[in-house]
PDB file of C-alpha atoms in Angstrom:
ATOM      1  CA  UNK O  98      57.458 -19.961  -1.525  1.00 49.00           C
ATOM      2  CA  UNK O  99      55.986 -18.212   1.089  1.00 57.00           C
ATOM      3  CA  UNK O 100      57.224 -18.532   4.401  1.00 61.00           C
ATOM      4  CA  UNK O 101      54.807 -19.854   7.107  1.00 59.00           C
ATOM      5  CA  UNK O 102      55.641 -16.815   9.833  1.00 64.00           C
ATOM      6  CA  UNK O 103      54.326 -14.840   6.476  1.00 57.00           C
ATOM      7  CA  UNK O 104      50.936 -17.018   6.581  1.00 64.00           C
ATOM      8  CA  UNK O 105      50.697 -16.601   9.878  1.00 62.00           C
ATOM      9  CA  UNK O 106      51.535 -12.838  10.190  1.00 54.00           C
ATOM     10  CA  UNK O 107      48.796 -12.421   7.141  1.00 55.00           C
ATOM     11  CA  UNK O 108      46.517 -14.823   9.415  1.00 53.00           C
ATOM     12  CA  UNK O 109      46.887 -13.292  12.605  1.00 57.00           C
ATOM     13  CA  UNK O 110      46.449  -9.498  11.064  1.00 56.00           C
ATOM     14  CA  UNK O 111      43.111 -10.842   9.601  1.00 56.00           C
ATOM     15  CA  UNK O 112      42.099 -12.613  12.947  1.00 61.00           C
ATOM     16  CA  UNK O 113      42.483  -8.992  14.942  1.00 63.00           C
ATOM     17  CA  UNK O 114      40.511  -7.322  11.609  1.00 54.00           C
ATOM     18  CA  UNK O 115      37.434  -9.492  12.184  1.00 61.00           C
ATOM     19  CA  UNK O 116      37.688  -9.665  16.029  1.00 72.00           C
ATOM     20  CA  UNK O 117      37.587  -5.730  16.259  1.00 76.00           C
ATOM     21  CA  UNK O 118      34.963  -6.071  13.205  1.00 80.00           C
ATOM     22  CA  UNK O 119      33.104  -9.225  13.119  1.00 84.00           C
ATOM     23  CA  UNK O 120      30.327  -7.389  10.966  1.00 90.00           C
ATOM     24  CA  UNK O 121      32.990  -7.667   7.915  1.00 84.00           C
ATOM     25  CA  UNK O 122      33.518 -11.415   8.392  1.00 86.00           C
ATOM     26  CA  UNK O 123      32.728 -12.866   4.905  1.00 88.00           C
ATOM     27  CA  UNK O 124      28.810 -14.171   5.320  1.00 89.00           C
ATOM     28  CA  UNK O 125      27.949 -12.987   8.856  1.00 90.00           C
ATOM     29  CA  UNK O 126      24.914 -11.604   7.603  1.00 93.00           C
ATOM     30  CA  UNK O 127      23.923 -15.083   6.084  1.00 94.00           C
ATOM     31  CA  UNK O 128      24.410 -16.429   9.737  1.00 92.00           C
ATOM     32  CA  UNK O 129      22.940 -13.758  11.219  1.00 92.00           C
ATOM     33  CA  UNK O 130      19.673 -14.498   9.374  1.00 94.00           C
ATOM     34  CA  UNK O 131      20.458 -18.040   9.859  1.00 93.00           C
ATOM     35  CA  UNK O 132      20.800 -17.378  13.486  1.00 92.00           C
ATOM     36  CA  UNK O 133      16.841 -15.139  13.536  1.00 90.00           C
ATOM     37  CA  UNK O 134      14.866 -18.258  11.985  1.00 89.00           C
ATOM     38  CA  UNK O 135      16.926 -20.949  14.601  1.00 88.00           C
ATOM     39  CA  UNK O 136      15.943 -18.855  17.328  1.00 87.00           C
ATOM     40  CA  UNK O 137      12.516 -18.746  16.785  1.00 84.00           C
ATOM     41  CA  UNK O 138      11.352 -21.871  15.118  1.00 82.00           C
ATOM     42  CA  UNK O 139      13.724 -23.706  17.360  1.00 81.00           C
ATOM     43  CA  UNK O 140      15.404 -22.301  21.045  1.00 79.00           C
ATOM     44  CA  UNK O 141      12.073 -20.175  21.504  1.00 71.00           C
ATOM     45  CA  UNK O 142       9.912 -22.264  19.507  1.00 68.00           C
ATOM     46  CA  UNK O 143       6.852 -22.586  22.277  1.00 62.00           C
ATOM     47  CA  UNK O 144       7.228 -18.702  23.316  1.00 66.00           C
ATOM     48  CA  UNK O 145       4.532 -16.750  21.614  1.00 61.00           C
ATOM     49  CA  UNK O 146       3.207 -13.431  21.331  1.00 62.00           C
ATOM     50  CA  UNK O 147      -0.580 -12.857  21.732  1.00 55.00           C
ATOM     51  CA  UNK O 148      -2.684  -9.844  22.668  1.00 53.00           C
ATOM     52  CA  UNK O 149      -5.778 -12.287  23.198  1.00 52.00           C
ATOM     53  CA  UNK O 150      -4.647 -15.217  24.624  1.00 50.00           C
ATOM     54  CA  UNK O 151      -6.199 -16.430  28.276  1.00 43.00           C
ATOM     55  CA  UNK O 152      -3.021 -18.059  28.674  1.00 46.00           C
ATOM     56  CA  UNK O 153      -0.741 -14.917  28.051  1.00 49.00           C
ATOM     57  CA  UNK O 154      -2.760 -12.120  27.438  1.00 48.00           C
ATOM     58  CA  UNK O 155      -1.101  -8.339  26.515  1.00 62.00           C
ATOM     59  CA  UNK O 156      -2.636  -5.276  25.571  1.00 74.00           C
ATOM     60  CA  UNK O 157      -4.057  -4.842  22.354  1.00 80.00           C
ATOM     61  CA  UNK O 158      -1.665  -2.163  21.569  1.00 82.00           C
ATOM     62  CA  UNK O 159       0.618  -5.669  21.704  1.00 85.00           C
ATOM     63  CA  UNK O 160       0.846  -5.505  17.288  1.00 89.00           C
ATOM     64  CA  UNK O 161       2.218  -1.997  17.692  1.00 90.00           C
ATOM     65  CA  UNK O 162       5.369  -3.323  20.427  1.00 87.00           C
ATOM     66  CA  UNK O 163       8.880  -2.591  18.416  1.00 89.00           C
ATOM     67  CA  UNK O 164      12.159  -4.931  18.252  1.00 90.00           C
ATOM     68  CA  UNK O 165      15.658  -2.561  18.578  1.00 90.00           C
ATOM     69  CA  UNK O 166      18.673  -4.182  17.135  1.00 91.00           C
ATOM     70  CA  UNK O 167      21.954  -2.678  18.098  1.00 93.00           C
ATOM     71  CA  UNK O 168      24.775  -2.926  15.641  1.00 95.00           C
ATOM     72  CA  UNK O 169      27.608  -0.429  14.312  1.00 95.00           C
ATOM     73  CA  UNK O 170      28.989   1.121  11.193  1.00 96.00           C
ATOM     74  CA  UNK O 171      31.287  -1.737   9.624  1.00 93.00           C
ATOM     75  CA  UNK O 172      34.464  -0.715   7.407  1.00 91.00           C
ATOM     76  CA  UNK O 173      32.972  -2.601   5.068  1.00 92.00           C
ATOM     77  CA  UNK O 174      29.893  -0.390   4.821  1.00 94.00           C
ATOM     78  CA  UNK O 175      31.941   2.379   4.413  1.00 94.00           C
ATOM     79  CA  UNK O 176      31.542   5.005   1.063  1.00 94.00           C
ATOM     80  CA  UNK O 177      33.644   7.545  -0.472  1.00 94.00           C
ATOM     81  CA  UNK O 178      32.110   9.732   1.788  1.00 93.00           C
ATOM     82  CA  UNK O 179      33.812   8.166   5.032  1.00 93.00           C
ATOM     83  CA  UNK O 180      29.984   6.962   6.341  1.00 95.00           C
ATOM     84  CA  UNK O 181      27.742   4.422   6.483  1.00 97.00           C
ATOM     85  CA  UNK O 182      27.026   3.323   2.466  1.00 96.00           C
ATOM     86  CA  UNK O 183      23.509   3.955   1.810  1.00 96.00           C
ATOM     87  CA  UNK O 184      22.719   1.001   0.251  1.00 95.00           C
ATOM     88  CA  UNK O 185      24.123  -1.085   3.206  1.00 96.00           C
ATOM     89  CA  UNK O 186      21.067   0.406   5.607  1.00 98.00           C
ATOM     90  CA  UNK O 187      19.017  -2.291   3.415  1.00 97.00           C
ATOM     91  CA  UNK O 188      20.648  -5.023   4.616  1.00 96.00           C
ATOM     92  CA  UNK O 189      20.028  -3.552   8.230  1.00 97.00           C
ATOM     93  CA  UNK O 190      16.773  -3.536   7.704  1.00 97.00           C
ATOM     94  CA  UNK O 191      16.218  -7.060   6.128  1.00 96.00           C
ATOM     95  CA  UNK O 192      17.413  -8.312   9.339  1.00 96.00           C
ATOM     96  CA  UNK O 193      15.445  -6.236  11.851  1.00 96.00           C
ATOM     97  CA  UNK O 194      12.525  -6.809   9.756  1.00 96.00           C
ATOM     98  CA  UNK O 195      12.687 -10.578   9.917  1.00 95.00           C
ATOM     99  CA  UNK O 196      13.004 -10.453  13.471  1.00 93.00           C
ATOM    100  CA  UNK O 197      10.053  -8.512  14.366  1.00 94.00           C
ATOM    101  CA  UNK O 198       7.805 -10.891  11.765  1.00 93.00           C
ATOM    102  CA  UNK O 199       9.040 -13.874  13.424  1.00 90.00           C
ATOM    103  CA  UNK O 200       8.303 -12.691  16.985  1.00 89.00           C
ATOM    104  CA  UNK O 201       4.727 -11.369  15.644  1.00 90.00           C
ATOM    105  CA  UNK O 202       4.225 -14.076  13.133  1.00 88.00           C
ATOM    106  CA  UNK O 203       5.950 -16.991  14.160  1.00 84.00           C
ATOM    107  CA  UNK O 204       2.160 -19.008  14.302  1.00 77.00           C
ATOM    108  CA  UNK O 205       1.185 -18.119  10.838  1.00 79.00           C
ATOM    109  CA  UNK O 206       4.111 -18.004   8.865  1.00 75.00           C
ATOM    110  CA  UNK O 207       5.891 -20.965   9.598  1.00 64.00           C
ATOM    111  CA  UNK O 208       4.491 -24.861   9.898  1.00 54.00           C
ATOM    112  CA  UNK O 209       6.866 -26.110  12.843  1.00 48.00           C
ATOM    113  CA  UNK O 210       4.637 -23.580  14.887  1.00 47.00           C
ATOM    114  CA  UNK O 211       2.759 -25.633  17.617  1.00 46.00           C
ATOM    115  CA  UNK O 212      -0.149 -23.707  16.810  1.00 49.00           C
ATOM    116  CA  UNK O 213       0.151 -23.547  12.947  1.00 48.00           C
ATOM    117  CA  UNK O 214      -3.443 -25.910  12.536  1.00 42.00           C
ATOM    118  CA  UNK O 215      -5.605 -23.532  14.070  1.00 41.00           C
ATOM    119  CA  UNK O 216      -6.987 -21.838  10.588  1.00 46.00           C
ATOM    120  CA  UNK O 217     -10.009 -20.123   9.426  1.00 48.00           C
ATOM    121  CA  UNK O 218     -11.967 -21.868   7.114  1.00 45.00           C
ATOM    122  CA  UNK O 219     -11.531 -19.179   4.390  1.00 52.00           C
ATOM    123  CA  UNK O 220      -7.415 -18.214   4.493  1.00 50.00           C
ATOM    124  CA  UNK O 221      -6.077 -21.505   5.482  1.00 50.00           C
ATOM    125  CA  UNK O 222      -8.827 -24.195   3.885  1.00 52.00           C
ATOM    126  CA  UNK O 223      -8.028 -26.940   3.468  1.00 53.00           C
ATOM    127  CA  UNK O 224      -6.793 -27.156  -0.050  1.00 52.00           C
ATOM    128  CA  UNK O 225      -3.983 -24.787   0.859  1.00 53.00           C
ATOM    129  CA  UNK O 226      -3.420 -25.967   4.213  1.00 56.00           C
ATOM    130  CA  UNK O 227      -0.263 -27.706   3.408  1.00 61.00           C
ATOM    131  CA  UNK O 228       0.945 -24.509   1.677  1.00 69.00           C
ATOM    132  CA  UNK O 229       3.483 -22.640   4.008  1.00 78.00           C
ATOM    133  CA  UNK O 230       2.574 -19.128   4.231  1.00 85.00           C
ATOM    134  CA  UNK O 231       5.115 -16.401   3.543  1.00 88.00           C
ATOM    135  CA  UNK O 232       5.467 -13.040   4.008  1.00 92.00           C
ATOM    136  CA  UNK O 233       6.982 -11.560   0.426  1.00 93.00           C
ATOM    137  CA  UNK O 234       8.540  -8.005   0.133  1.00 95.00           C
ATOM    138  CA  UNK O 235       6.924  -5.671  -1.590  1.00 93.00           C
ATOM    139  CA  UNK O 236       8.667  -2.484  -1.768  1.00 94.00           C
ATOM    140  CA  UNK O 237      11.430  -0.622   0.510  1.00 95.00           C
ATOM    141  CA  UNK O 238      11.605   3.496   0.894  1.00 94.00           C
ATOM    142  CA  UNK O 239      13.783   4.923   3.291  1.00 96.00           C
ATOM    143  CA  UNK O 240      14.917   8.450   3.744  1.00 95.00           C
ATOM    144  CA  UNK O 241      18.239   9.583   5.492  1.00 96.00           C
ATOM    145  CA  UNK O 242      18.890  12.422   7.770  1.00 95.00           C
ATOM    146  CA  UNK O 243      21.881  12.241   9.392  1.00 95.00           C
ATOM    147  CA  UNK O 244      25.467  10.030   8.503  1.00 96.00           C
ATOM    148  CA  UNK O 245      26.750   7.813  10.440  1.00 97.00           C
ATOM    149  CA  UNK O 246      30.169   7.336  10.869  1.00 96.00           C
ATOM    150  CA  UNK O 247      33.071   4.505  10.887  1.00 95.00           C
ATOM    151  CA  UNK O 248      32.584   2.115  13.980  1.00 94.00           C
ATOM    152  CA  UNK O 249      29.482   4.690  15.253  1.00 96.00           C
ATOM    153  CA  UNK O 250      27.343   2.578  17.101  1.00 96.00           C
ATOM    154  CA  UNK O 251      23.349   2.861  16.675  1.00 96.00           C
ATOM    155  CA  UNK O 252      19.871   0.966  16.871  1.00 95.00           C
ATOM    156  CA  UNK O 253      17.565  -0.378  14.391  1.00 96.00           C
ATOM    157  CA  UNK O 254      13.914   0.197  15.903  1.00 94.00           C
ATOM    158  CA  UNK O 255      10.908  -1.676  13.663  1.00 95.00           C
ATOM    159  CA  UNK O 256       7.492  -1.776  14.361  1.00 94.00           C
ATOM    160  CA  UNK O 257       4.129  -2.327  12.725  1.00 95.00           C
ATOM    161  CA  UNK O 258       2.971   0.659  10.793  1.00 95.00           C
ATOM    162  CA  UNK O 259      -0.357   0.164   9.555  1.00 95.00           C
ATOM    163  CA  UNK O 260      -1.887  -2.351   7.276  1.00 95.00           C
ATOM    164  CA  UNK O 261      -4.692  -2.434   4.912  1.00 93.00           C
ATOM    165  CA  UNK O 262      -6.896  -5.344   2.894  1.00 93.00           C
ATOM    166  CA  UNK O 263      -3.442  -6.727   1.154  1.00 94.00           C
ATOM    167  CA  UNK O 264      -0.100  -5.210   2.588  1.00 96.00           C
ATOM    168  CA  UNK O 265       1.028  -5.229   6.078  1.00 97.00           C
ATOM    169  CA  UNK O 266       4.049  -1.473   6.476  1.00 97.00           C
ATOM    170  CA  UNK O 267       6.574  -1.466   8.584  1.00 97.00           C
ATOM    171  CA  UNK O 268       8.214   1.697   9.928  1.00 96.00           C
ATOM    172  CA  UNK O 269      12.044   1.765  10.860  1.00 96.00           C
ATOM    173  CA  UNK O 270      14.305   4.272  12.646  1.00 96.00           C
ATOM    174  CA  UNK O 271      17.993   4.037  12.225  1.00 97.00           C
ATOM    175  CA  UNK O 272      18.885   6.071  16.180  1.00 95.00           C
ATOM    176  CA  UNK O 273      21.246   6.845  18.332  1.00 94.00           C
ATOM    177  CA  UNK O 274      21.608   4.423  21.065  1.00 91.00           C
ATOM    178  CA  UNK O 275      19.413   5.631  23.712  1.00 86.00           C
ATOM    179  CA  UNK O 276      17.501   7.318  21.475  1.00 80.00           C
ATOM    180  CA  UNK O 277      14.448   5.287  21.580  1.00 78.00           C
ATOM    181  CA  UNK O 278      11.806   3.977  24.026  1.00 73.00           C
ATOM    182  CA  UNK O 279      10.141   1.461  22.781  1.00 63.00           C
ATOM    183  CA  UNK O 280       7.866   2.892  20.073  1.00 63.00           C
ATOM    184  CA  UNK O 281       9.032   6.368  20.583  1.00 72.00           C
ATOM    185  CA  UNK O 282      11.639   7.790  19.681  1.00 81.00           C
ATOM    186  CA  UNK O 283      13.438  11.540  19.720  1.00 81.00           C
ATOM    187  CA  UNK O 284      13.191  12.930  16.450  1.00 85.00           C
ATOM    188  CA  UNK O 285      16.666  14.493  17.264  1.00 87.00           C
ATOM    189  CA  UNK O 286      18.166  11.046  17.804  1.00 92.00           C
ATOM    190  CA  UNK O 287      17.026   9.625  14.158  1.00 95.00           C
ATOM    191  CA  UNK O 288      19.596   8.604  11.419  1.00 97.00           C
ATOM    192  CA  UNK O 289      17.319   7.808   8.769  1.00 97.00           C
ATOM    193  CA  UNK O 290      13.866   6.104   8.612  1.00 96.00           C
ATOM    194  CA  UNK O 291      12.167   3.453   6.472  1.00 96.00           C
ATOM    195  CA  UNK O 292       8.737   2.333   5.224  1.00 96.00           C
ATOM    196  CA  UNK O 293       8.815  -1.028   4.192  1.00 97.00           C
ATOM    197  CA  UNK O 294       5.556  -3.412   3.172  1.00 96.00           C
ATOM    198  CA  UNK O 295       4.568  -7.022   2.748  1.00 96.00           C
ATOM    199  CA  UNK O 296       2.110  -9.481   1.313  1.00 95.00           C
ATOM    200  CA  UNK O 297       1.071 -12.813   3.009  1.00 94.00           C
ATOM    201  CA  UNK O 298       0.631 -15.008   0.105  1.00 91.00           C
ATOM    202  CA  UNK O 299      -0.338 -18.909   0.830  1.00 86.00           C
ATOM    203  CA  UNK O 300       0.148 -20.432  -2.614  1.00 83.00           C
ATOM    204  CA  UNK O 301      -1.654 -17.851  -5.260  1.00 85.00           C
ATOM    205  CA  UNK O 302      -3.722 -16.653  -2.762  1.00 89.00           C
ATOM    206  CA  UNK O 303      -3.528 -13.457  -0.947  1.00 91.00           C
ATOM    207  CA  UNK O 304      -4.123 -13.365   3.113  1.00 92.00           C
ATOM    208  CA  UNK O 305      -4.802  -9.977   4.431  1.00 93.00           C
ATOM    209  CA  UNK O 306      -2.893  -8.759   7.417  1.00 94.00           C
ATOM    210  CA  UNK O 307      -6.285  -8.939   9.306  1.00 92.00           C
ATOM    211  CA  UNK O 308      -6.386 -12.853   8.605  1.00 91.00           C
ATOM    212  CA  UNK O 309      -3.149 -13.778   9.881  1.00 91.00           C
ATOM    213  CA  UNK O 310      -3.166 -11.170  13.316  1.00 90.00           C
ATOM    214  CA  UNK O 311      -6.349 -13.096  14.312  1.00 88.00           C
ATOM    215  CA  UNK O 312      -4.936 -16.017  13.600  1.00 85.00           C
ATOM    216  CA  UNK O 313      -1.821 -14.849  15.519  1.00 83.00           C
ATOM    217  CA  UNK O 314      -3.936 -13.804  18.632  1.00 84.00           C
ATOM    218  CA  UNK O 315      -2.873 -10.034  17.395  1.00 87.00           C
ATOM    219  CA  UNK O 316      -6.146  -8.508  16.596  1.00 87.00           C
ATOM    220  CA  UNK O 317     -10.229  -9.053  17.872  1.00 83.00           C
ATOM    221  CA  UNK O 318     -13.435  -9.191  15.337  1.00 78.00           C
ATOM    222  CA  UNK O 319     -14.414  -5.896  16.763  1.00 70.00           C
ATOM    223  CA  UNK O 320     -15.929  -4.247  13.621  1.00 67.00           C
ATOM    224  CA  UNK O 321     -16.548  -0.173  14.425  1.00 62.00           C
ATOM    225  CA  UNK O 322     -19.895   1.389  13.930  1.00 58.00           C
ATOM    226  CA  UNK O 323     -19.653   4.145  11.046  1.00 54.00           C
ATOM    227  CA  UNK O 324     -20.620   6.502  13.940  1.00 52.00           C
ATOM    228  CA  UNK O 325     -17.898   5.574  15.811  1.00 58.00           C
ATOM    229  CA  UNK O 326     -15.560   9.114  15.910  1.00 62.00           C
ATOM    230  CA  UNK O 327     -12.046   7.858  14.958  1.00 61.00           C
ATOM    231  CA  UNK O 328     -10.424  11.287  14.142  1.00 64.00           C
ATOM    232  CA  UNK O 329     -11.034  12.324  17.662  1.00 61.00           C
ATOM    233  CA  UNK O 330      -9.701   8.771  19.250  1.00 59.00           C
ATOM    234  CA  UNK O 331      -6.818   9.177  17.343  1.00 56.00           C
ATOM    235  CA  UNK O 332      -6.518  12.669  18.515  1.00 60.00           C
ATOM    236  CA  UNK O 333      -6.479  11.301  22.419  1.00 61.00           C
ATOM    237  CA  UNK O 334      -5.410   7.647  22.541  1.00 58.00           C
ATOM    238  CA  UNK O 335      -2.402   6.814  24.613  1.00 58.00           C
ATOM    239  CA  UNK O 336       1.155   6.764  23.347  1.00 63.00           C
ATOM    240  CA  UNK O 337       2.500   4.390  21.592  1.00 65.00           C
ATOM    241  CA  UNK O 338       3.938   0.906  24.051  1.00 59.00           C
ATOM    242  CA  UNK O 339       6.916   2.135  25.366  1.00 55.00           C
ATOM    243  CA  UNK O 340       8.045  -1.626  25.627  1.00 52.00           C
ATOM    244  CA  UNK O 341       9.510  -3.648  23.481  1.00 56.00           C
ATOM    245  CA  UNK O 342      10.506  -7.287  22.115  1.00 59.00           C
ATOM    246  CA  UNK O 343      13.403  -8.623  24.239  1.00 54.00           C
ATOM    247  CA  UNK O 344      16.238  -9.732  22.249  1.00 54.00           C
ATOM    248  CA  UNK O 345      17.745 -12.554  23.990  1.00 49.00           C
ATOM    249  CA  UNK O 346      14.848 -13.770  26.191  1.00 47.00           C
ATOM    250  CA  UNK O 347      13.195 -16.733  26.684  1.00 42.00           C
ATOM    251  CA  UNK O 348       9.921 -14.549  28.687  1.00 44.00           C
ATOM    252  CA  UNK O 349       7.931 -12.129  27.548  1.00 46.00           C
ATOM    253  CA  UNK O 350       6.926  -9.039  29.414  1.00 50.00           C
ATOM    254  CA  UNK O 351       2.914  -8.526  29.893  1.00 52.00           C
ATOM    255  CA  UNK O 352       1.994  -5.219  28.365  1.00 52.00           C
ATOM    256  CA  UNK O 353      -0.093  -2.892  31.150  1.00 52.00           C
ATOM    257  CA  UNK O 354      -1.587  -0.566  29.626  1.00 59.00           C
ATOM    258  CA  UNK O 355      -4.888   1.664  28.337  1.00 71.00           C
ATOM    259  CA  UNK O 356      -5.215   1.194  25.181  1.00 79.00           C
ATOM    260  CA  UNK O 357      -8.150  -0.833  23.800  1.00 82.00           C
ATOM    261  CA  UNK O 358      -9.051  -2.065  20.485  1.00 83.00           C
ATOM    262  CA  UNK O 359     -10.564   1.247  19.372  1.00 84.00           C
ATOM    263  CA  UNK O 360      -7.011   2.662  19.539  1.00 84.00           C
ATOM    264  CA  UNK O 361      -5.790   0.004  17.694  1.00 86.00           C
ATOM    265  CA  UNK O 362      -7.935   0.893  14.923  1.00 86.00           C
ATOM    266  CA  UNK O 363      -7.272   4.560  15.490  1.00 86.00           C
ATOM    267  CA  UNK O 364      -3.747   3.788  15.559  1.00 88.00           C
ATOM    268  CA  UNK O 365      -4.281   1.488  12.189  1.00 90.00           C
ATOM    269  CA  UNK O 366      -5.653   4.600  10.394  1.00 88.00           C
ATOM    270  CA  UNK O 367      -3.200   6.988  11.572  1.00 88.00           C
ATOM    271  CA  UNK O 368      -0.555   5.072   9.997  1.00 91.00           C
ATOM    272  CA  UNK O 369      -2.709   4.751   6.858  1.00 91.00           C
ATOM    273  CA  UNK O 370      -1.845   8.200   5.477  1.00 86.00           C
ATOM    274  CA  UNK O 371       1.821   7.751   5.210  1.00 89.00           C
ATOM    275  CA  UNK O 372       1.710   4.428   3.728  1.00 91.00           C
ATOM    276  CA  UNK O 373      -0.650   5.738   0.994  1.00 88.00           C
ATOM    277  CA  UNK O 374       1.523   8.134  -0.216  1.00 86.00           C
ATOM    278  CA  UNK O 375       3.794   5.643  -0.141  1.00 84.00           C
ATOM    279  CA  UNK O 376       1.300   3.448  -2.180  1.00 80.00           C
ATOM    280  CA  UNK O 377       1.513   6.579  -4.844  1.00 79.00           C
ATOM    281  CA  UNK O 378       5.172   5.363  -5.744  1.00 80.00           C
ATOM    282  CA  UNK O 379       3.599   2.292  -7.780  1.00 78.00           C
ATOM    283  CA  UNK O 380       2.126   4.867 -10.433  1.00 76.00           C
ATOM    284  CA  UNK O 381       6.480   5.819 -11.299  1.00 76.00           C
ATOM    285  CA  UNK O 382       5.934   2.593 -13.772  1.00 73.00           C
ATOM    286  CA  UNK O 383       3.422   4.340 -15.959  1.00 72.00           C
ATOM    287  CA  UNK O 384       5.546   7.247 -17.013  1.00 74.00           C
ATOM    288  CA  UNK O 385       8.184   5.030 -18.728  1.00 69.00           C
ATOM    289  CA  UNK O 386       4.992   2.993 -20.231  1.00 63.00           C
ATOM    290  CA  UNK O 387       4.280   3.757 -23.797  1.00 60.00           C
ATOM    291  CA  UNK O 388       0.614   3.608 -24.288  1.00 56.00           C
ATOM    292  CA  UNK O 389      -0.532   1.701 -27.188  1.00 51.00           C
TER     293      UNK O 389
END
């Protein structure tokens, strides 16, 4: 039999393990998500984010604000190559992701919001009311740069890309600490980065990003003129917000700033160009499709 100063030996080895590496305890990323959704539908249930509000109000450049999540390079993400696994960035992202859709979102997408009843007539009618609406993955692309190594600290920076009538992107940068502020970020600095996109679906039906940042106090029903000269806004609007989400706070910082809704759009159509090409990606299914 074993011994019990063997059990404990064995238990007290594994005990220093997870304390010097508590991203390799055995569903921390199950609690971490866990830990996301409690945060926000429950601790900081009442704390909102809205660009339009006369209670709060932010700048409209508010929908472009990132979230940075600071983690490190597991042993348990760890290749053959001594660095971070590529596939393990994935799971970085899924959690980054969710948090910056929860502190965008939180009103739309989940019905314990306080504010979940205010609906348009045509996206949340009546007949799908009751229907929670979600935010589905739709595709993930990401492209690496640089490894990272064992233990090497870095920051997961997410913010809204662009969006269009059906899918909302999402851009990510894998950085060095540091290596960001707020939306901007040192090329020099950047691990990898990731396009990632999502569909609002209530039931069957399909809500466009538009819907829910309206809904969300995110976006205005400023429609543009056709004379209205975008390329040259987006040529001169201001940087992106140099602020972002705070992690662990129960306040929100006011965004100061001179960006109006025009830049928004500019800003919208900017981003529009990357995530058509990476659109293009959904015509890879036709060349393995025999026609009939």
């Amino acid at each position: 039999m074993i011994g019990f100063s063997a059990i404990s030996g064995v238990f007290g080895v594994a005990l220093t393990f997870f304390l010097f590496d508590p991203k390799a305890i055995p569903g921390m990323w199950h609690f971490r998500m866990i830990s996301i959704l409690f945060r926000h539908l429950v601790w900081h249930r009442n704390r909102v984010v809205s660009a339009i509000s006369s209670r709060r109000p932010a700048s409209p450049s508010t929908v472009f604000r990132s979230h940075q999540t600071r983690t490190y390079c597991s042993t348990v993400e760890i290749d053959l190559n001594v660095h971070k696994s590529n596939s393990t960035f994935y799971a970085d992202l899924d959690l980054s992701r969710l948090e910056l859709l929860m502190t965008l979102f939180k009103d739309a997408i989940t019905p314990l919001s306080p504010r979940a009843t205010l609906a348009s007539e045509h996206a949340f009618s009546r007949r799908n009311r009751r229907r929670p609406l979600i935010a589905a993955l739709g595709g993930v692309a990401c492209l690496f740069r640089r490894e990272i190594k064992p233990y090497q600290k870095y920051e997961v920076v997410t913010r809204v890309l662009t969006w269009d009538e059906k899918w909302l992107y999402l851009v990510s940068y894998f950085v060095k600490p540091g290596g960001a502020k707020g939306s901007q970020i040192a090329e020099d600095k950047i691990f990898a980065s990731a396009i990632s996109r999502y569909v609002f679906k209530k039931g069957r039906q399909t809500v466009t990003p538009a819907e829910v940042m309206r809904h969300s106090g995110l976006l205005s029903d400023h429609t543009w003129p056709s004379d209205v000269d975008i390329t040259a806004r987006q040529r001169d609007h201001p940087d992106l917000p140099c602020q972002i989400f705070p992690h662990h706070s129960t306040t929100l910082e006011k965004m100061v700033d001179s960006w109006t809704w025009l830049d928004v759009e500019a800003e919208r159509q900017r981003g529009l160009s990357f995530a058509r090409s990476f659109s293009g990606f959904e015509g890879l299914q036709g060349l393995s499709v025999k026609n009939s």
